[in-house]
Amino acid sequence: MAEQTKAQSDASFDIVIVGAGFGGLYALHKLRKLGYRIKVLEAGSGVGGTWYWNRYPGARCDVESLEYSYSFSEPLQQDWEWPERFSAQPDILRYANHVADRFDLRRDIQFNTRVVSAIYAARSNQWCITTNSQERIHARFCVMATGNLSLPKVPDFKGLSDFAGRWYHTGQWPKEKVDFKGLKVGVVGTGSSAIQIIPVLATQARALTVFQRTANFSLPSGNAPLDPTFVKQFKARYAAHRAEADRTPFGIAGHPPPTQFSREVTPEEREKAYTARWGTGGNIAFLYAYKDLLVDKEANEIASEFVRRKIREIVKDPTVAERLAPKDHYIGTKRLCLDSGYYETFNRDNVDLVDVKSDPIQEITQAGIRTRTQEYPLDAIVFATGFDAMTGALLDIDIRVEGGPSLREHWAAGPTTYLGIFVAGFPNLFMITGPGSPSVKSNMIAAIEQHVNWIHNLLEHAQSREVVKVEASAQAESTWVQHVNDVANGTLYPLTNSWYTGANIPGKPRVFMPYVAGLDKYRDHCEKLAREAYPGLDFSSSSGSNR
């Protein structure tokens, strides 16, 4: 037994990948081609990442199914059948499991294993990864595929442990079915997860009380079963669709970039344009109405008021409609949600809306939720309160270099990276869709594939030169961070308190984290760096420094 424990603690690989979501799965598949010995460590009992944990009723992707899928395998693209335009969580998880089986990925994945620390030793040029079972795994390279929305934010409400009913978080939903039939249910939050789950719960619960702090913009998804003829035609031109997507800021085809500014057209023309986009489904179509929608306050206000008017038309109670109509942020500067009957749900007799901005939640009682003015008796509470986005899962791991600062200390004033892939001072550490990359402001699977392909090519370059260490320079990191900030500051995004800036996490530095120049421009920049032999990176070989 002692020998077995020692063998486990001395396990050694070329690469350790943390996370078996879409990023980790593709990284494993792609980096295998370089002949590396790879181990993937996954906290869950199965693959899928976000789509493994977020199994709440109504969970659905807001990117169309034929786009939100891997492009690396033409047979996979042709063989897989999506049932709906916007896929539900069970179908996406089924797809992730199919990919894992089809490409024989499970043999290199260790499930039910949470990484607690990753320590780099300069003398051995090795990362030592420690798990929650005290297993230690050594690797030259460490790839963090921990995801952007994977550390749920559970509110620290006074009295939560005293609640006599059951409570749930949308990001940690139980595998077994939860029956809300006949119950008095409270939902805390009105972000994307809440907008998806609320219409479902309203059909089950005897009474549903929604506790809203901040109203969010949402558009009708227009979801429907996929037409077989359309799918056949789309698949016949899949390569062309992918090539078109590569040339777009969001990594999604089918939405030509806008050619006009809002002020260049008449009010009647704007109304017609927004009306058409409201009915088609998809948030990209709406945000692509005009060139200045996300950079000009006046143009954005016109679009925002269009959606507010739609809300007022749908919701019958004028007081409730006004509560649901966002007035504190510019449309699109928070995640623009897609829904299936969200606003219509508030016309139901069993649904109530509580404004906790004016009447804040004071505590969770044994019987329910108490605001400043009233107690609401509940049998179950659903927290749809989001995530510590972009950095939370990374900082939940003690990542450090021996004798140097931890990643948490390095990021004390906010995340700093080179390309959203590297952190200066942390050799041989790669992030997939880290802060400072397009990530959540694009089709995530397209962003994942771009990152993994680029990392693969970098490691192939390193292999051919017997490079054993790759590290971003401090100057390259500083220059990239400044560029990311300059791009963001040319838009309306930083003016809004959102999870893009960490505003949903008390004490988190307020820094706008995604790169919003577009996945297309980011891709071109990364390809240019590869052609120029990776400026900004320092390479070391076994015989000494190469640069």
Coordinates of C-alpha atoms in Angstrom, one line a residue:
M1 CA 0.0 0.0 0.0
A2 CA 2.9 2.4 0.8
E3 CA 4.5 1.6 -2.5
Q4 CA 1.2 2.4 -4.3
T5 CA 0.9 5.7 -2.5
K6 CA 4.4 6.7 -3.3
A7 CA 3.9 5.7 -7.0
Q8 CA 0.8 7.9 -7.1
S9 CA 2.6 10.9 -5.5
D10 CA 5.5 10.6 -8.0
A11 CA 3.2 10.4 -11.1
S12 CA 4.8 12.4 -13.9
F13 CA 3.6 13.6 -17.2
D14 CA 4.6 16.1 -19.9
I15 CA 1.4 18.1 -19.6
V16 CA -1.3 18.3 -17.0
I17 CA -4.6 19.8 -18.1
V18 CA -7.0 21.1 -15.4
G19 CA -10.6 20.7 -16.5
A20 CA -12.5 18.4 -18.8
G21 CA -14.9 20.9 -20.3
F22 CA -14.8 21.8 -24.0
G23 CA -11.4 23.4 -23.5
G24 CA -9.8 20.5 -21.7
L25 CA -11.3 17.9 -24.1
Y26 CA -10.0 19.6 -27.2
A27 CA -6.6 20.4 -25.6
L28 CA -6.2 16.7 -24.8
H29 CA -7.1 15.6 -28.3
K30 CA -4.9 18.2 -30.1
L31 CA -1.8 18.1 -27.9
R32 CA -1.7 14.3 -28.0
K33 CA -0.6 14.7 -31.6
L34 CA 2.7 16.0 -30.4
G35 CA 3.4 12.8 -28.6
Y36 CA 3.1 14.2 -25.1
R37 CA 2.1 12.1 -22.1
I38 CA -1.0 14.0 -20.8
K39 CA -3.2 13.8 -17.8
V40 CA -6.5 15.7 -17.4
L41 CA -7.8 16.3 -13.9
E42 CA -11.5 17.0 -13.6
A43 CA -13.4 17.9 -10.4
G44 CA -16.7 16.4 -11.7
S45 CA -17.6 12.8 -12.3
G46 CA -18.0 13.4 -16.0
V47 CA -17.0 15.6 -18.9
G48 CA -18.7 18.7 -20.1
G49 CA -17.5 21.5 -17.7
T50 CA -20.1 24.2 -17.6
W51 CA -22.7 21.9 -19.2
Y52 CA -21.9 19.2 -16.6
W53 CA -22.6 21.4 -13.6
N54 CA -25.3 23.7 -15.0
R55 CA -28.1 21.2 -15.4
Y56 CA -30.9 23.4 -14.0
P57 CA -34.3 23.2 -15.8
G58 CA -34.3 25.4 -18.9
A59 CA -30.5 25.6 -19.2
R60 CA -29.7 26.4 -22.9
C61 CA -27.0 27.8 -25.0
D62 CA -27.4 31.3 -26.5
V63 CA -25.2 30.4 -29.6
E64 CA -26.9 28.4 -32.3
S65 CA -26.2 24.6 -32.2
L66 CA -24.6 24.4 -35.6
E67 CA -22.1 27.1 -34.6
Y68 CA -21.6 26.1 -30.9
S69 CA -19.8 22.9 -31.8
Y70 CA -16.3 21.7 -32.6
S71 CA -15.0 22.4 -36.1
F72 CA -11.8 20.3 -36.0
S73 CA -13.4 17.1 -37.3
E74 CA -15.5 17.1 -40.5
P75 CA -16.9 13.6 -39.8
L76 CA -18.0 14.8 -36.4
Q77 CA -19.7 17.8 -37.9
Q78 CA -21.5 15.8 -40.5
D79 CA -22.5 12.9 -38.2
W80 CA -23.8 14.7 -35.1
E81 CA -27.5 15.8 -35.2
W82 CA -28.7 18.7 -33.1
P83 CA -32.4 18.6 -32.4
E84 CA -33.0 22.4 -31.8
R85 CA -31.7 25.7 -33.0
F86 CA -30.5 26.6 -29.5
S87 CA -29.4 23.5 -27.7
A88 CA -30.6 22.5 -24.3
Q89 CA -28.1 21.4 -21.6
P90 CA -28.9 17.7 -21.9
D91 CA -28.1 17.7 -25.6
I92 CA -24.9 19.6 -25.2
L93 CA -23.7 17.3 -22.4
R94 CA -24.6 14.3 -24.6
Y95 CA -22.5 15.9 -27.4
A96 CA -19.5 16.3 -25.0
N97 CA -19.8 12.7 -23.9
H98 CA -19.9 11.6 -27.6
V99 CA -16.8 13.5 -28.3
A100 CA -15.0 12.0 -25.3
D101 CA -15.9 8.5 -26.5
R102 CA -15.4 9.1 -30.2
F103 CA -11.8 10.3 -29.7
D104 CA -11.0 7.9 -26.8
L105 CA -10.3 10.8 -24.4
R106 CA -11.5 9.2 -21.1
R107 CA -8.4 7.0 -20.7
D108 CA -6.4 10.2 -19.9
I109 CA -9.0 11.9 -17.7
Q110 CA -9.0 11.4 -13.9
F111 CA -12.5 12.3 -12.6
N112 CA -13.6 13.4 -9.1
T113 CA -10.3 15.1 -8.7
R114 CA -10.2 18.8 -7.6
V115 CA -6.8 20.6 -8.0
V116 CA -6.0 22.6 -4.9
S117 CA -2.5 23.9 -5.8
A118 CA 0.0 24.1 -8.7
I119 CA 3.5 25.0 -7.6
Y120 CA 6.4 25.6 -10.1
A121 CA 9.9 24.6 -9.1
A122 CA 12.6 26.4 -11.2
R123 CA 15.3 23.9 -10.3
S124 CA 13.5 21.0 -11.8
N125 CA 11.4 23.1 -14.3
Q126 CA 8.4 21.2 -13.2
W127 CA 4.9 22.0 -12.0
C128 CA 3.8 20.0 -9.0
I129 CA 0.0 19.7 -9.0
T130 CA -1.7 18.7 -5.7
T131 CA -5.2 17.3 -5.6
N132 CA -7.9 17.2 -2.9
S133 CA -6.8 13.7 -2.1
Q134 CA -3.2 14.8 -1.6
E135 CA -2.0 13.2 -4.8
R136 CA 0.9 15.0 -6.3
I137 CA 1.4 15.0 -10.1
H138 CA 4.4 16.5 -11.8
A139 CA 4.5 18.0 -15.3
R140 CA 6.6 20.3 -17.4
F141 CA 3.6 22.1 -18.7
C142 CA 0.4 23.0 -17.0
V143 CA -2.7 24.0 -19.0
M144 CA -5.6 25.6 -17.2
A145 CA -8.9 24.8 -18.9
T146 CA -10.9 25.8 -15.8
G147 CA -13.5 27.7 -17.7
N148 CA -14.8 31.3 -17.5
L149 CA -18.1 30.5 -15.7
S150 CA -17.3 27.6 -13.4
L151 CA -17.0 28.9 -9.8
P152 CA -20.6 29.6 -8.6
K153 CA -21.3 32.6 -6.4
V154 CA -23.4 31.5 -3.5
P155 CA -24.7 34.5 -1.6
D156 CA -23.6 34.8 2.0
F157 CA -27.0 35.6 3.4
K158 CA -27.4 35.6 7.1
G159 CA -29.5 32.6 8.3
L160 CA -29.1 30.4 5.2
S161 CA -28.2 27.4 7.3
D162 CA -31.5 27.9 9.3
F163 CA -33.8 27.6 6.3
A164 CA -36.1 24.6 6.8
G165 CA -36.7 24.0 3.1
R166 CA -34.3 23.0 0.3
W167 CA -32.1 25.5 -1.5
Y168 CA -30.2 25.2 -4.8
H169 CA -27.7 27.1 -7.0
T170 CA -28.2 26.9 -10.7
G171 CA -24.4 26.4 -11.2
Q172 CA -24.4 23.4 -8.8
W173 CA -27.7 21.7 -9.7
P174 CA -28.2 18.1 -8.5
K175 CA -28.2 15.2 -11.0
E176 CA -31.5 13.9 -9.8
K177 CA -34.7 15.6 -10.9
V178 CA -36.0 18.3 -8.5
D179 CA -39.8 18.4 -8.2
F180 CA -41.2 21.9 -7.4
K181 CA -44.8 20.9 -8.0
G182 CA -47.1 22.5 -5.5
L183 CA -44.3 24.4 -3.7
K184 CA -43.8 28.0 -2.9
V185 CA -40.5 28.8 -4.6
G186 CA -38.2 31.8 -4.5
V187 CA -35.6 32.7 -7.2
V188 CA -32.9 35.1 -6.2
G189 CA -31.4 36.8 -9.3
T190 CA -32.5 37.8 -12.7
G191 CA -29.4 37.2 -14.9
S192 CA -29.1 34.7 -17.7
S193 CA -29.6 31.5 -15.6
A194 CA -32.7 33.0 -13.9
I195 CA -34.1 34.2 -17.2
Q196 CA -33.9 30.6 -18.3
I197 CA -35.2 28.8 -15.2
I198 CA -38.0 31.2 -14.2
P199 CA -40.4 30.3 -17.0
V200 CA -40.0 26.6 -16.3
L201 CA -40.4 26.9 -12.5
A202 CA -43.5 29.0 -13.0
T203 CA -45.3 26.1 -14.7
Q204 CA -44.4 23.8 -11.7
A205 CA -44.6 25.9 -8.5
R206 CA -47.8 26.8 -6.7
A207 CA -46.3 30.2 -6.2
L208 CA -43.1 31.7 -7.6
T209 CA -41.5 34.8 -6.1
V210 CA -38.6 36.4 -8.0
F211 CA -36.2 38.6 -6.1
Q212 CA -34.7 41.1 -8.5
R213 CA -31.9 43.5 -7.7
T214 CA -31.0 44.5 -11.3
A215 CA -33.2 44.1 -14.3
N216 CA -31.6 42.6 -17.4
F217 CA -32.3 43.0 -21.1
S218 CA -33.5 39.8 -22.8
L219 CA -34.6 39.0 -26.4
P220 CA -36.9 36.2 -27.5
S221 CA -34.7 33.3 -28.7
G222 CA -37.0 32.1 -31.5
N223 CA -35.9 28.6 -30.6
A224 CA -37.5 25.7 -32.6
P225 CA -36.7 22.3 -33.8
L226 CA -34.1 22.3 -36.6
D227 CA -35.5 21.8 -40.0
P228 CA -33.8 18.7 -41.7
T229 CA -33.6 20.5 -45.0
F230 CA -31.9 23.5 -43.5
V231 CA -29.4 21.3 -41.7
K232 CA -28.6 19.4 -44.8
Q233 CA -27.9 22.6 -46.7
F234 CA -25.9 24.0 -43.9
K235 CA -23.7 20.9 -43.5
A236 CA -23.1 20.9 -47.3
R237 CA -21.3 24.3 -46.8
Y238 CA -19.9 23.7 -43.3
A239 CA -16.4 24.6 -44.2
A240 CA -17.5 27.8 -45.8
H241 CA -19.6 28.7 -42.7
R242 CA -16.6 28.1 -40.4
A243 CA -14.4 30.2 -42.6
E244 CA -17.0 33.0 -42.5
A245 CA -17.2 32.7 -38.7
D246 CA -13.4 33.0 -38.5
R247 CA -13.7 36.5 -40.1
T248 CA -16.3 37.8 -37.6
P249 CA -15.8 39.5 -34.2
F250 CA -18.0 37.0 -32.4
G251 CA -16.9 33.8 -34.2
I252 CA -20.4 33.3 -35.5
A253 CA -21.4 33.2 -39.2
G254 CA -24.6 34.4 -40.8
H255 CA -24.6 37.9 -39.4
P256 CA -23.0 40.5 -41.8
P257 CA -21.3 43.3 -40.0
P258 CA -23.3 46.5 -39.8
T259 CA -22.5 49.1 -42.5
Q260 CA -24.4 52.1 -41.1
F261 CA -24.3 54.3 -38.0
S262 CA -27.6 54.7 -36.1
R263 CA -27.7 58.5 -36.7
E264 CA -27.5 58.0 -40.5
V265 CA -31.0 56.6 -40.7
T266 CA -34.4 57.9 -39.9
P267 CA -36.3 56.9 -36.7
E268 CA -38.7 54.9 -38.9
E269 CA -35.8 52.9 -40.4
R270 CA -34.3 52.2 -37.0
E271 CA -37.7 51.0 -35.7
K272 CA -38.0 48.7 -38.7
A273 CA -34.5 47.3 -38.3
Y274 CA -34.9 46.6 -34.6
T275 CA -38.4 45.0 -35.1
A276 CA -37.0 42.7 -37.7
R277 CA -34.1 41.6 -35.4
W278 CA -36.4 41.2 -32.4
G279 CA -38.3 38.5 -34.2
T280 CA -35.4 36.6 -35.7
G281 CA -33.8 35.4 -32.4
G282 CA -30.2 35.6 -31.5
N283 CA -28.5 38.4 -29.7
I284 CA -25.8 39.0 -32.4
A285 CA -28.3 40.1 -34.9
F286 CA -29.6 42.7 -32.6
L287 CA -26.2 44.0 -31.5
Y288 CA -25.2 44.1 -35.2
A289 CA -28.0 46.5 -36.2
Y290 CA -25.6 49.5 -36.3
K291 CA -21.9 50.2 -36.1
D292 CA -22.2 52.5 -33.1
L293 CA -24.5 50.5 -30.9
L294 CA -21.8 49.6 -28.4
V295 CA -19.7 52.8 -28.6
D296 CA -22.3 55.6 -28.7
K297 CA -24.5 56.4 -25.7
E298 CA -27.3 58.0 -27.8
A299 CA -27.4 55.1 -30.3
N300 CA -27.4 52.6 -27.5
E301 CA -30.3 54.4 -25.7
I302 CA -32.4 54.2 -28.8
A303 CA -31.9 50.4 -28.9
S304 CA -32.4 50.1 -25.2
E305 CA -35.7 52.0 -25.3
F306 CA -36.9 49.8 -28.1
V307 CA -36.5 46.8 -25.9
R308 CA -38.1 48.6 -22.9
R309 CA -41.2 49.3 -25.0
K310 CA -41.4 45.6 -26.0
I311 CA -41.3 44.7 -22.3
R312 CA -44.1 47.2 -21.5
E313 CA -46.2 45.7 -24.4
I314 CA -45.7 42.1 -23.1
V315 CA -46.1 42.6 -19.3
K316 CA -49.7 43.6 -18.5
D317 CA -49.1 45.1 -15.1
P318 CA -47.4 48.5 -15.7
T319 CA -45.7 48.6 -12.3
V320 CA -44.1 45.1 -12.9
A321 CA -43.2 46.1 -16.5
E322 CA -41.3 49.1 -15.3
R323 CA -39.4 47.0 -12.7
L324 CA -38.4 44.6 -15.5
A325 CA -37.3 47.4 -17.9
P326 CA -33.6 48.0 -17.3
K327 CA -32.6 51.6 -16.9
D328 CA -29.2 51.4 -15.2
H329 CA -27.0 50.0 -18.0
Y330 CA -26.5 50.1 -21.8
I331 CA -27.9 47.2 -23.7
G332 CA -25.3 44.7 -24.7
T333 CA -22.8 45.8 -22.0
K334 CA -24.1 43.0 -19.8
R335 CA -24.6 39.6 -21.3
L336 CA -27.6 40.1 -23.6
C337 CA -29.9 37.2 -22.7
L338 CA -32.1 35.1 -24.9
D339 CA -35.4 33.7 -23.4
S340 CA -38.4 31.5 -24.0
G341 CA -41.3 33.5 -22.6
Y342 CA -39.5 35.2 -19.7
Y343 CA -41.4 38.5 -19.7
E344 CA -44.7 36.7 -20.4
T345 CA -44.1 34.6 -17.2
F346 CA -44.9 37.7 -15.1
N347 CA -48.4 37.8 -16.4
R348 CA -49.1 34.5 -14.6
D349 CA -51.2 34.8 -11.4
N350 CA -48.8 32.6 -9.5
V351 CA -45.7 34.8 -10.2
D352 CA -44.6 37.8 -8.1
L353 CA -41.7 40.2 -8.6
V354 CA -39.9 41.7 -5.6
D355 CA -37.5 44.7 -6.1
V356 CA -34.7 44.0 -3.7
K357 CA -32.8 47.1 -4.7
S358 CA -35.4 49.3 -3.0
D359 CA -36.3 46.6 -0.4
P360 CA -33.1 44.6 0.2
I361 CA -33.0 41.0 1.5
Q362 CA -32.0 41.1 5.1
E363 CA -31.8 37.4 5.9
I364 CA -32.9 33.9 5.2
T365 CA -35.2 32.7 7.9
Q366 CA -36.4 29.2 8.8
A367 CA -39.6 29.9 6.9
G368 CA -38.2 31.8 3.8
I369 CA -36.7 35.2 2.9
R370 CA -37.1 38.4 4.8
T371 CA -36.6 41.8 3.1
R372 CA -36.5 45.1 5.0
T373 CA -40.3 45.3 4.9
Q374 CA -41.7 41.8 4.6
E375 CA -41.1 38.1 5.0
Y376 CA -41.9 35.8 2.1
P377 CA -42.7 32.2 3.2
L378 CA -41.0 29.6 0.9
D379 CA -40.6 25.9 0.6
A380 CA -37.5 26.1 -1.7
I381 CA -35.0 28.8 -2.8
V382 CA -33.1 28.8 -6.1
F383 CA -30.0 31.0 -6.2
A384 CA -29.4 32.2 -9.7
T385 CA -26.6 34.4 -8.6
G386 CA -24.0 33.7 -11.2
F387 CA -20.3 33.1 -11.0
D388 CA -17.0 34.5 -9.9
A389 CA -16.3 34.9 -13.7
M390 CA -13.1 34.8 -15.7
T391 CA -10.7 34.5 -12.8
G392 CA -12.6 32.7 -10.0
A393 CA -11.7 29.2 -10.9
L394 CA -8.1 30.1 -11.5
L395 CA -7.7 31.9 -8.2
D396 CA -9.5 29.1 -6.4
I397 CA -6.3 27.1 -7.0
D398 CA -3.1 28.1 -5.2
I399 CA -1.0 28.8 -8.3
R400 CA 2.5 30.0 -7.5
V401 CA 6.2 29.8 -8.3
E402 CA 8.5 28.7 -5.5
G403 CA 10.0 31.8 -3.9
G404 CA 7.8 34.1 -5.8
P405 CA 4.3 35.6 -5.6
S406 CA 1.1 33.5 -6.0
L407 CA -1.2 34.2 -8.9
R408 CA -3.6 35.8 -6.5
E409 CA -0.9 38.2 -5.4
H410 CA 0.1 38.9 -9.0
W411 CA -3.5 39.7 -9.8
A412 CA -4.2 41.7 -6.6
A413 CA -5.2 44.7 -8.6
G414 CA -6.9 42.7 -11.4
P415 CA -5.9 40.1 -13.9
T416 CA -2.9 40.8 -16.1
T417 CA -1.9 38.4 -18.9
Y418 CA -0.2 38.2 -22.3
L419 CA -2.9 37.3 -24.9
G420 CA -5.1 35.8 -22.1
I421 CA -2.8 32.7 -22.4
F422 CA 0.3 33.5 -20.4
V423 CA 1.1 35.2 -17.1
A424 CA 4.6 36.9 -16.8
G425 CA 6.7 35.1 -14.1
F426 CA 4.8 31.8 -14.4
P427 CA 6.7 29.7 -16.9
N428 CA 5.1 26.8 -18.8
L429 CA 1.7 27.8 -17.7
F430 CA -1.1 28.2 -20.3
M431 CA -4.6 29.4 -19.9
I432 CA -7.4 28.6 -22.3
T433 CA -9.7 31.6 -22.9
G434 CA -8.2 33.5 -19.9
P435 CA -8.8 37.1 -19.0
G436 CA -7.5 39.4 -21.8
S437 CA -8.8 37.2 -24.6
P438 CA -12.1 37.3 -26.5
S439 CA -13.5 34.3 -24.5
V440 CA -17.0 35.2 -23.2
K441 CA -17.4 37.9 -25.9
S442 CA -17.4 35.4 -28.6
N443 CA -18.5 31.9 -29.5
M444 CA -16.7 30.0 -26.7
I445 CA -16.0 26.9 -28.7
A446 CA -14.5 28.9 -31.6
A447 CA -12.3 30.8 -29.0
I448 CA -11.3 27.5 -27.4
E449 CA -10.2 26.0 -30.7
Q450 CA -8.2 29.1 -31.6
H451 CA -6.4 29.1 -28.3
V452 CA -5.6 25.3 -28.3
N453 CA -4.5 25.4 -31.9
W454 CA -2.1 28.3 -31.2
I455 CA -0.7 26.6 -28.1
H456 CA -0.2 23.4 -30.1
N457 CA 1.7 25.3 -32.7
L458 CA 3.8 27.0 -30.1
L459 CA 4.7 23.7 -28.4
E460 CA 5.5 22.2 -31.8
H461 CA 7.9 25.2 -32.4
A462 CA 9.4 24.6 -28.9
Q463 CA 9.8 20.9 -29.5
S464 CA 11.7 21.4 -32.7
R465 CA 14.2 23.7 -30.9
E466 CA 14.5 21.5 -27.7
V467 CA 12.9 24.3 -25.7
V468 CA 12.1 23.3 -22.1
K469 CA 10.7 26.6 -20.8
V470 CA 8.4 29.2 -22.3
E471 CA 7.6 32.4 -20.4
A472 CA 5.9 35.7 -21.3
S473 CA 8.1 38.8 -20.6
A474 CA 6.8 41.4 -18.2
Q475 CA 6.9 44.0 -20.9
A476 CA 4.8 41.9 -23.3
E477 CA 2.2 41.4 -20.5
S478 CA 2.1 45.1 -19.7
T479 CA 1.8 46.1 -23.3
W480 CA -1.0 43.6 -23.9
V481 CA -2.9 44.7 -20.8
Q482 CA -2.7 48.3 -22.0
H483 CA -4.0 47.4 -25.4
V484 CA -6.9 45.4 -23.9
N485 CA -7.8 48.4 -21.7
D486 CA -7.5 50.9 -24.6
V487 CA -9.9 48.8 -26.7
A488 CA -12.4 48.4 -23.9
N489 CA -12.3 52.1 -23.1
G490 CA -13.3 52.9 -26.6
T491 CA -16.6 51.2 -26.0
L492 CA -19.5 51.4 -23.5
Y493 CA -18.6 48.1 -21.8
P494 CA -16.6 49.5 -18.8
L495 CA -19.3 51.9 -17.9
T496 CA -21.5 49.1 -16.7
N497 CA -21.2 47.1 -13.4
S498 CA -21.2 43.5 -14.6
W499 CA -19.5 40.2 -14.1
Y500 CA -17.3 41.3 -17.1
T501 CA -15.8 43.7 -14.6
G502 CA -16.1 41.6 -11.5
A503 CA -18.8 43.9 -10.0
N504 CA -20.9 40.9 -8.8
I505 CA -18.2 39.8 -6.4
P506 CA -17.6 41.9 -3.2
G507 CA -14.0 43.0 -3.0
K508 CA -13.0 41.9 -6.4
P509 CA -11.0 44.5 -8.4
R510 CA -13.1 46.4 -11.0
V511 CA -11.3 45.6 -14.2
F512 CA -13.0 44.9 -17.6
M513 CA -11.6 41.5 -18.4
P514 CA -12.5 40.3 -21.9
Y515 CA -10.8 41.5 -25.1
V516 CA -13.5 43.2 -27.2
A517 CA -11.7 44.0 -30.5
G518 CA -13.1 40.8 -31.8
L519 CA -12.1 37.2 -32.2
D520 CA -11.2 37.9 -35.8
K521 CA -8.7 40.6 -35.0
Y522 CA -7.4 38.6 -32.1
R523 CA -6.8 35.6 -34.3
D524 CA -5.0 37.7 -36.9
H525 CA -2.7 39.1 -34.2
C526 CA -1.9 35.7 -32.8
E527 CA -1.1 34.3 -36.3
K528 CA 1.2 37.3 -36.9
L529 CA 3.1 36.6 -33.6
A530 CA 3.5 33.0 -34.7
R531 CA 5.0 34.0 -38.1
E532 CA 7.4 36.3 -36.3
A533 CA 8.6 33.5 -34.0
Y534 CA 6.6 34.5 -31.0
P535 CA 7.8 38.0 -29.8
G536 CA 7.0 38.6 -26.2
L537 CA 7.9 35.1 -25.2
D538 CA 11.2 34.0 -23.7
F539 CA 12.4 30.5 -24.6
S540 CA 14.9 28.4 -22.7
S541 CA 16.5 25.2 -24.0
S542 CA 18.4 22.6 -22.0
S543 CA 21.6 24.2 -23.2
G544 CA 20.6 27.8 -22.3
S545 CA 18.4 30.6 -23.4
N546 CA 17.3 30.9 -27.0
R547 CA 16.1 34.4 -26.7

